[in-house]
Each structure stands twice: as C-alpha cells, then as structure tokens.
mmCIF file of C-alpha atoms in Angstrom:
data_model
loop_
_atom_site.group_PDB
_atom_site.id
_atom_site.type_symbol
_atom_site.label_atom_id
_atom_site.label_comp_id
_atom_site.label_asym_id
_atom_site.label_seq_id
_atom_site.Cartn_x
_atom_site.Cartn_y
_atom_site.Cartn_z
ATOM 1 C CA ASP A 287 106.503 142.603 100.462
ATOM 2 C CA LYS A 288 109.327 142.468 99.146
ATOM 3 C CA HIS A 289 111.983 138.698 99.707
ATOM 4 C CA HIS A 290 115.283 139.369 101.584
ATOM 5 C CA LEU A 291 116.394 138.037 98.144
ATOM 6 C CA ALA A 292 115.570 140.758 96.455
ATOM 7 C CA TYR A 293 116.966 143.296 98.866
ATOM 8 C CA PRO A 294 121.056 145.071 97.981
ATOM 9 C CA ILE A 295 123.571 142.822 99.637
ATOM 10 C CA LEU A 296 125.285 146.960 100.675
ATOM 11 C CA GLY A 297 121.350 148.150 101.239
ATOM 12 C CA SER A 298 120.281 151.662 99.991
ATOM 13 C CA ARG A 299 121.869 154.596 100.924
ATOM 14 C CA LYS A 300 119.266 155.432 102.782
ATOM 15 C CA ASP A 301 119.338 152.495 105.324
ATOM 16 C CA LEU A 302 123.761 152.661 105.000
ATOM 17 C CA LYS A 303 122.936 156.581 106.542
ATOM 18 C CA SER A 304 121.284 155.660 109.096
ATOM 19 C CA ILE A 305 123.242 152.438 111.090
ATOM 20 C CA THR A 306 124.404 153.187 114.030
ATOM 21 C CA ARG A 307 127.305 151.333 115.506
ATOM 22 C CA ASN A 308 125.591 150.109 118.579
ATOM 23 C CA GLU A 309 123.462 148.505 115.286
ATOM 24 C CA LEU A 310 125.326 147.337 113.087
ATOM 25 C CA MET A 311 127.802 145.615 116.942
ATOM 26 C CA GLY A 312 124.524 144.438 117.560
ATOM 27 C CA PHE A 313 123.760 142.219 114.794
ATOM 28 C CA PHE A 314 127.554 140.679 114.653
ATOM 29 C CA SER A 315 127.339 139.585 117.935
ATOM 30 C CA SER A 316 124.245 138.600 117.499
ATOM 31 C CA MET A 317 124.326 136.654 114.706
ATOM 32 C CA PHE A 318 128.072 135.782 114.176
ATOM 33 C CA ARG A 319 128.720 132.613 116.989
ATOM 34 C CA LEU A 320 130.494 129.561 117.272
ATOM 35 C CA ASP A 321 127.078 127.723 117.803
ATOM 36 C CA ASN A 322 125.856 129.629 114.395
ATOM 37 C CA SER A 323 129.463 129.678 112.286
ATOM 38 C CA VAL A 324 131.898 126.672 110.863
ATOM 39 C CA LEU A 325 135.234 126.274 110.766
ATOM 40 C CA LEU A 326 136.921 124.855 107.628
ATOM 41 C CA SER A 327 140.981 124.105 106.319
ATOM 42 C CA ALA A 328 142.191 122.362 103.653
ATOM 43 C CA GLY A 329 145.948 122.111 103.064
ATOM 44 C CA GLY A 330 148.186 120.519 105.120
ATOM 45 C CA ILE A 331 147.017 120.692 108.328
ATOM 46 C CA LYS A 332 146.782 118.379 111.410
ATOM 47 C CA THR A 333 142.866 118.567 112.813
ATOM 48 C CA GLU A 334 143.817 118.160 116.641
ATOM 49 C CA HIS A 335 145.065 121.816 115.809
ATOM 50 C CA ILE A 336 143.069 123.263 114.401
ATOM 51 C CA VAL A 337 140.365 121.686 117.064
ATOM 52 C CA GLU A 338 142.978 123.557 119.868
ATOM 53 C CA LEU A 339 142.844 126.936 118.007
ATOM 54 C CA ALA A 340 139.375 127.121 117.828
ATOM 55 C CA GLN A 341 138.585 125.921 121.651
ATOM 56 C CA ARG A 342 141.168 128.544 122.625
ATOM 57 C CA PHE A 343 139.977 131.198 120.800
ATOM 58 C CA PHE A 344 135.977 130.705 119.800
ATOM 59 C CA SER A 345 134.786 128.840 122.559
ATOM 60 C CA LYS A 346 134.163 131.438 125.180
ATOM 61 C CA LYS A 347 131.918 133.260 122.067
ATOM 62 C CA SER A 348 128.992 130.691 121.425
ATOM 63 C CA GLY A 349 125.938 130.941 122.690
ATOM 64 C CA ASN A 350 122.434 131.703 121.867
ATOM 65 C CA SER A 351 121.874 132.838 117.818
ATOM 66 C CA THR A 352 119.189 135.007 116.129
ATOM 67 C CA LEU A 353 118.308 133.337 112.986
ATOM 68 C CA ILE A 354 115.889 134.203 110.792
ATOM 69 C CA ASN A 355 113.283 131.394 109.224
ATOM 70 C CA LEU A 356 112.786 133.234 106.091
ATOM 71 C CA GLU A 357 109.941 131.968 103.379
ATOM 72 C CA ARG A 358 110.664 130.690 100.796
ATOM 73 C CA PRO A 359 110.620 133.317 97.890
ATOM 74 C CA LYS A 360 107.749 133.394 95.573
ATOM 75 C CA ARG A 361 108.208 133.014 91.478
ATOM 76 C CA TYR A 362 108.892 136.153 89.899
ATOM 77 C CA LYS A 363 106.500 136.772 86.843
ATOM 78 C CA SER A 364 107.999 135.549 83.692
ATOM 79 C CA GLY A 365 107.639 137.671 80.545
ATOM 80 C CA THR A 366 108.507 140.404 81.361
ATOM 81 C CA PHE A 367 111.806 142.806 80.409
ATOM 82 C CA ALA A 368 112.750 146.231 81.875
ATOM 83 C CA ILE A 369 115.285 148.453 81.178
ATOM 84 C CA PHE A 370 117.403 151.490 83.478
ATOM 85 C CA GLU A 371 117.859 153.919 80.987
ATOM 86 C CA ARG A 372 121.474 155.362 81.195
ATOM 87 C CA ASN A 373 124.225 157.446 78.876
ATOM 88 C CA GLY A 374 127.045 155.237 77.110
ATOM 89 C CA SER A 375 127.515 153.056 73.915
ATOM 90 C CA GLN A 376 127.161 149.572 75.147
ATOM 91 C CA VAL A 377 123.746 147.673 76.932
ATOM 92 C CA HIS A 378 124.176 145.266 79.288
ATOM 93 C CA ILE A 379 121.882 142.759 78.991
ATOM 94 C CA ILE A 380 120.703 140.181 81.345
ATOM 95 C CA VAL A 381 118.086 137.490 80.637
ATOM 96 C CA GLY A 382 117.088 134.567 83.670
ATOM 97 C CA THR A 383 114.355 132.814 85.778
ATOM 98 C CA ASP A 384 114.884 131.099 89.088
ATOM 99 C CA ILE A 385 115.915 127.216 89.511
ATOM 100 C CA PHE A 386 115.329 125.000 91.968
ATOM 101 C CA PRO A 387 117.449 124.984 95.614
ATOM 102 C CA TYR A 388 121.151 123.312 95.711
ATOM 103 C CA ASN A 389 119.892 120.102 97.059
ATOM 104 C CA ASP A 390 118.252 119.449 94.283
ATOM 105 C CA LYS A 391 119.672 116.641 91.805
ATOM 106 C CA ARG A 392 118.456 118.421 89.300
ATOM 107 C CA ARG A 393 121.373 120.661 89.405
ATOM 108 C CA TYR A 394 123.537 117.866 87.914
ATOM 109 C CA PRO A 395 121.666 118.076 84.080
ATOM 110 C CA PHE A 396 121.700 121.590 84.409
ATOM 111 C CA LEU A 397 125.684 122.065 85.226
ATOM 112 C CA LEU A 398 126.307 120.234 81.975
ATOM 113 C CA LEU A 399 123.106 122.196 79.701
ATOM 114 C CA ASP A 400 124.771 125.518 81.455
ATOM 115 C CA ILE A 401 128.293 124.285 80.126
ATOM 116 C CA ILE A 402 127.042 123.844 76.048
ATOM 117 C CA LEU A 403 124.615 127.100 76.428
ATOM 118 C CA ALA A 404 126.922 129.729 78.127
ATOM 119 C CA ARG A 405 129.989 128.724 79.631
ATOM 120 C CA GLY A 406 133.455 129.271 78.452
ATOM 121 C CA ALA A 407 134.632 129.980 74.137
ATOM 122 C CA SER A 408 133.309 126.607 73.420
ATOM 123 C CA SER A 409 129.995 127.195 74.455
ATOM 124 C CA ARG A 410 126.779 127.769 72.205
ATOM 125 C CA LEU A 411 125.509 130.935 72.781
ATOM 126 C CA PHE A 412 129.748 132.323 72.910
ATOM 127 C CA LEU A 413 130.718 130.947 69.039
ATOM 128 C CA ARG A 414 127.059 132.223 67.814
ATOM 129 C CA LEU A 415 127.172 135.875 69.090
ATOM 130 C CA ARG A 416 131.285 136.629 69.135
ATOM 131 C CA GLU A 417 132.562 134.869 66.944
ATOM 132 C CA GLU A 418 130.676 134.435 64.584
ATOM 133 C CA SER A 419 128.861 136.839 64.315
ATOM 134 C CA GLY A 420 131.307 139.482 65.953
ATOM 135 C CA LEU A 421 127.580 141.033 67.754
ATOM 136 C CA VAL A 422 129.231 141.069 71.446
ATOM 137 C CA TYR A 423 132.552 140.882 73.374
ATOM 138 C CA THR A 424 130.446 139.917 76.372
ATOM 139 C CA VAL A 425 128.212 136.117 77.748
ATOM 140 C CA TYR A 426 129.370 134.037 79.664
ATOM 141 C CA PRO A 427 125.996 132.224 82.849
ATOM 142 C CA VAL A 428 125.801 133.489 85.909
ATOM 143 C CA THR A 429 123.943 130.823 88.948
ATOM 144 C CA GLU A 430 123.412 131.278 92.368
ATOM 145 C CA TYR A 431 121.561 128.823 94.690
ATOM 146 C CA PHE A 432 120.612 129.206 98.057
ATOM 147 C CA VAL A 433 119.103 126.387 100.726
ATOM 148 C CA ASP A 434 115.529 127.787 99.169
ATOM 149 C CA ALA A 435 115.824 128.810 96.080
ATOM 150 C CA GLY A 436 117.969 129.199 92.876
ATOM 151 C CA LEU A 437 118.697 131.967 90.505
ATOM 152 C CA TYR A 438 120.278 131.721 86.733
ATOM 153 C CA GLY A 439 121.052 133.746 84.488
ATOM 154 C CA ILE A 440 123.675 134.871 81.022
ATOM 155 C CA TYR A 441 124.863 138.483 80.564
ATOM 156 C CA ILE A 442 125.568 139.498 77.868
ATOM 157 C CA ALA A 443 126.886 143.336 76.613
ATOM 158 C CA CYS A 444 126.712 144.310 73.669
ATOM 159 C CA GLU A 445 126.479 147.972 71.431
ATOM 160 C CA VAL A 446 122.793 149.459 71.528
ATOM 161 C CA GLU A 447 121.907 149.743 68.115
ATOM 162 C CA LEU A 448 123.489 145.353 68.248
ATOM 163 C CA VAL A 449 120.689 144.399 70.852
ATOM 164 C CA HIS A 450 117.076 143.760 68.398
ATOM 165 C CA LYS A 451 120.292 141.012 66.790
ATOM 166 C CA VAL A 452 121.383 139.942 69.769
ATOM 167 C CA MET A 453 118.469 138.814 71.441
ATOM 168 C CA ARG A 454 116.721 136.816 68.008
ATOM 169 C CA ILE A 455 119.558 135.093 67.523
ATOM 170 C CA LEU A 456 119.510 134.106 71.868
ATOM 171 C CA TYR A 457 115.792 133.731 71.403
ATOM 172 C CA ASP A 458 116.059 131.027 68.810
ATOM 173 C CA GLU A 459 118.819 129.603 70.375
ATOM 174 C CA LEU A 460 116.897 129.363 73.873
ATOM 175 C CA ALA A 461 113.717 128.460 71.803
ATOM 176 C CA THR A 462 115.037 125.497 69.492
ATOM 177 C CA LEU A 463 118.097 124.641 72.275
ATOM 178 C CA SER A 464 116.407 121.465 74.186
ATOM 179 C CA GLU A 465 115.129 119.900 70.716
ATOM 180 C CA THR A 466 118.733 120.366 69.205
ATOM 181 C CA LEU A 467 120.785 119.088 72.408
ATOM 182 C CA THR A 468 123.548 116.086 71.037
ATOM 183 C CA GLU A 469 125.231 113.191 72.346
ATOM 184 C CA HIS A 470 127.964 114.749 71.534
ATOM 185 C CA GLU A 471 128.043 118.539 73.162
ATOM 186 C CA LEU A 472 126.877 116.252 76.295
ATOM 187 C CA ASP A 473 129.844 114.248 75.985
ATOM 188 C CA ASP A 474 132.005 117.326 75.867
ATOM 189 C CA ALA A 475 130.392 118.487 78.451
ATOM 190 C CA LYS A 476 130.899 115.680 81.032
ATOM 191 C CA SER A 477 134.825 115.461 80.482
ATOM 192 C CA PHE A 478 134.675 119.244 80.563
ATOM 193 C CA VAL A 479 133.845 118.711 84.103
ATOM 194 C CA GLU A 480 135.457 115.770 85.010
ATOM 195 C CA GLY A 481 138.510 117.770 83.471
ATOM 196 C CA ARG A 482 138.474 120.847 85.115
ATOM 197 C CA ALA A 483 137.376 118.535 88.485
ATOM 198 C CA ILE A 484 141.045 117.146 88.664
ATOM 199 C CA ILE A 485 142.390 120.334 87.801
ATOM 200 C CA ASP A 486 140.423 122.390 90.814
ATOM 201 C CA SER A 487 142.074 119.749 92.793
ATOM 202 C CA GLU A 488 145.286 120.768 92.679
ATOM 203 C CA ARG A 489 144.238 123.926 94.619
ATOM 204 C CA PHE A 490 143.679 124.587 98.437
ATOM 205 C CA LEU A 491 141.329 127.248 97.471
ATOM 206 C CA PHE A 492 138.633 124.803 95.337
ATOM 207 C CA HIS A 493 138.608 122.001 97.974
ATOM 208 C CA PHE A 494 138.342 125.086 100.901
ATOM 209 C CA ASN A 495 135.360 126.791 99.231
ATOM 210 C CA ARG A 496 133.893 123.669 98.159
ATOM 211 C CA LEU A 497 133.779 122.252 101.204
ATOM 212 C CA ALA A 498 131.976 125.549 103.001
ATOM 213 C CA GLU A 499 129.079 125.460 99.886
ATOM 214 C CA LEU A 500 128.499 121.517 100.602
ATOM 215 C CA GLU A 501 128.407 122.551 104.389
ATOM 216 C CA VAL A 502 125.997 125.390 104.188
ATOM 217 C CA LEU A 503 123.488 124.374 101.407
ATOM 218 C CA LEU A 504 124.017 119.930 102.397
ATOM 219 C CA ARG A 505 124.256 120.526 106.026
ATOM 220 C CA GLY A 506 127.107 117.353 104.815
ATOM 221 C CA TYR A 507 129.364 115.888 102.866
ATOM 222 C CA VAL A 508 129.711 114.612 99.671
ATOM 223 C CA PRO A 509 132.929 113.115 98.012
ATOM 224 C CA LEU A 510 134.206 115.014 94.673
ATOM 225 C CA GLU A 511 134.485 111.245 92.959
ATOM 226 C CA SER A 512 130.388 110.642 93.815
ATOM 227 C CA GLU A 513 129.738 114.336 92.273
ATOM 228 C CA ILE A 514 131.573 113.531 89.494
ATOM 229 C CA GLU A 515 130.501 109.957 88.544
ATOM 230 C CA ALA A 516 126.330 111.277 89.748
ATOM 231 C CA ILE A 517 126.827 113.671 86.494
ATOM 232 C CA LYS A 518 128.462 111.081 84.085
ATOM 233 C CA GLU A 519 125.703 109.177 84.295
ATOM 234 C CA VAL A 520 122.693 112.032 83.094
ATOM 235 C CA LYS A 521 121.356 111.312 80.023
ATOM 236 C CA LEU A 522 120.564 113.459 77.358
ATOM 237 C CA ASP A 523 116.835 113.163 78.314
ATOM 238 C CA ASP A 524 117.575 115.351 81.283
ATOM 239 C CA VAL A 525 119.479 117.950 79.838
ATOM 240 C CA ARG A 526 116.818 118.669 77.028
ATOM 241 C CA TRP A 527 113.773 118.060 80.490
ATOM 242 C CA VAL A 528 116.131 120.867 82.374
ATOM 243 C CA ALA A 529 115.652 122.953 79.028
ATOM 244 C CA SER A 530 112.555 122.855 78.283
ATOM 245 C CA GLU A 531 111.973 123.237 82.219
ATOM 246 C CA PHE A 532 113.540 126.309 82.677
ATOM 247 C CA LEU A 533 114.883 127.309 79.265
ATOM 248 C CA LYS A 534 112.426 128.225 77.526
ATOM 249 C CA PRO A 535 111.685 132.491 76.285
ATOM 250 C CA HIS A 536 108.219 132.736 77.811
ATOM 251 C CA ASN A 537 109.999 131.149 80.955
ATOM 252 C CA LEU A 538 112.872 134.124 81.149
ATOM 253 C CA THR A 539 112.137 137.618 82.340
ATOM 254 C CA GLY A 540 114.942 140.010 81.810
ATOM 255 C CA LEU A 541 117.029 143.295 82.638
ATOM 256 C CA LEU A 542 118.367 146.178 80.914
ATOM 257 C CA LEU A 543 120.679 148.697 81.996
ATOM 258 C CA GLY A 544 121.634 151.613 79.072
ATOM 259 C CA GLN A 545 120.402 153.487 76.171
ATOM 260 C CA ARG A 546 116.907 152.303 75.266
ATOM 261 C CA PRO A 547 117.736 150.456 71.694
ATOM 262 C CA LYS A 548 115.542 152.382 68.856
ATOM 263 C CA ALA A 549 114.466 148.277 67.659
ATOM 264 C CA TRP A 550 113.110 145.546 70.602
ATOM 265 C CA ASP A 551 110.962 143.212 69.415
ATOM 266 C CA GLU A 552 107.460 143.148 71.664
ATOM 267 C CA ARG A 553 106.686 139.541 69.595
ATOM 268 C CA LEU A 554 109.826 137.687 71.075
ATOM 269 C CA TRP A 555 110.371 138.878 75.068
ATOM 270 C CA GLY A 556 107.614 141.343 75.005
ATOM 271 C CA LYS A 557 107.131 144.547 76.380
ATOM 272 C CA LEU A 558 110.222 147.079 77.623
ATOM 273 C CA GLU A 559 109.513 148.239 80.411
ATOM 274 C CA SER A 560 111.421 152.024 82.111
ATOM 275 C CA VAL A 561 112.113 151.332 85.555
ATOM 276 C CA ASN A 562 113.573 154.196 87.955
ATOM 277 C CA TYR A 563 116.864 152.428 90.136
ATOM 278 C CA ASP A 564 116.545 155.183 92.976
ATOM 279 C CA GLU A 565 113.110 154.225 93.486
ATOM 280 C CA ILE A 566 113.262 150.827 93.604
ATOM 281 C CA GLU A 567 116.691 151.648 96.056
ATOM 282 C CA ASP A 568 114.531 153.384 97.782
#
C-alpha cells in the first residue's frame, strides 16, 4: 500500500473529477481550524496587535480538529531505476534516497555535504557536469524534510545521447565522495552557510518561512545563531559518515523522464524499468 507521502499533491485526474463541493468544505472545516493552525508574523509588527487581530477574526473558528496519525514511511527498494518514456530531446533525471526527519542532528553535516556536492556554481557536480564537461545545463539538489521522514535527490537535465556519460560521472563522484571530501571544502561550505545566513537575515520572508518551518517541524524555536554555531562545530568525519551512509550509489534509486537512452550501464545503476505514468496516477 502507498504511504500518503507517495501520492501526488494535486491528486489523480479521477479523484479531482469526483470531489464535490461539500466534501471540499467538510475537509477544510475539519482540518483548517484555529487549534490546528500556526499564526506567524515577521517585521515591524507589535505582538499585542497580532494577538488582538487573531482573537477578533479567528477565535470563533476553534474546535476539535481531525488529525491523521500516519505510520512512518517504509524504506524504498534501493538500487532500482525507472523511466517514464516520452518524446523530446532532453531527459530529466532525478537520483535520490530517503533520509532522516527534520529534528535529526545529522541535518547539519548533511547540509554541508549538500553544498559541497550539488548546491551552487562551486559544487562538485556543477563543476564536473557543466563547467568542465559541458554535458548538462541544469543540475541541482532537492531536499524535503518532514516530521518523521526526509528525502534527498539530485536533479539533472541533459540530452538523451549524453545520459550515459552523465550517469558515469555521477556514479564516480558518489562512489568516492566520502573518501575524497577535504577540510578545505568543508570550511568553504561553512563560510557559504554563514554568509548566506547574514544576507538572508535581512529579508522578512526568510524569518517568516524559518519560523513556520521550526514551529511545524520542531514544535519550537531555535535561534539562527545557535544553528550557525552547530554547523561550525561539524567535523569532517561527520560529513564523511553521512556521505557514506546515504549517498553511496547502491543506496540510491532514480527516475528518468524522456526518451530511453541507447546506452545504459546496468553494472552501475541496475536495470532501467519502464513505468506507465497513467497506471501510477490511477
């Protein structure tokens, strides 16, 4: 059986066509209530004024919420790759793995690993796949954290005839990642995080989104300065460990969208299975 996190956010075509107005309103009234909500503000706003507005406009909407308790997602079958075949010159690739929930302290070394590997123009994959080889235009990481689970992926777009070369380089980088990480790369990643935090802290939206993330996923507040200090304390061995634990090629699974490449190395990534998107959606 599928876990709820596996479903498309918008739902399937069949479900969307069958939803009635009463069902939609019933879901909204049972889930979006004051006792099941978080009210946030950021910027030059007085707390007393926000409390006054909340009491005036939302107090009458409180009540018993219908909360859904879900089991933690089961681990996927690693080492499997699938392709949704469709016409087009580009192939979209995502290679990923499940990781830990937001409240796990391994999030800090993993953040630094992510910066070194795939985030930004100075990352290993950007330099090797785009700047040095000219094989791709787009490569970037995708990270999603939840209360009880996490997801990490690397997205790549390239021409169909280049898939084999791209996947070979990706394999080489991931297979040797934990052994080849350096103190210099770690220091650069820490400086990047600190510098980005200084810049982002000038924006109200950054504080707003961070407050929401902390409240929903941690049920509490952590000062930005504390997180920066925790990141500064990360050791190279910590980053090497998460690289070995989560990003070794045999721990990963992947999906391709586009034409089937003529060259695919099963010795590296396993068999490339065809999947019918319509069957999955239904």
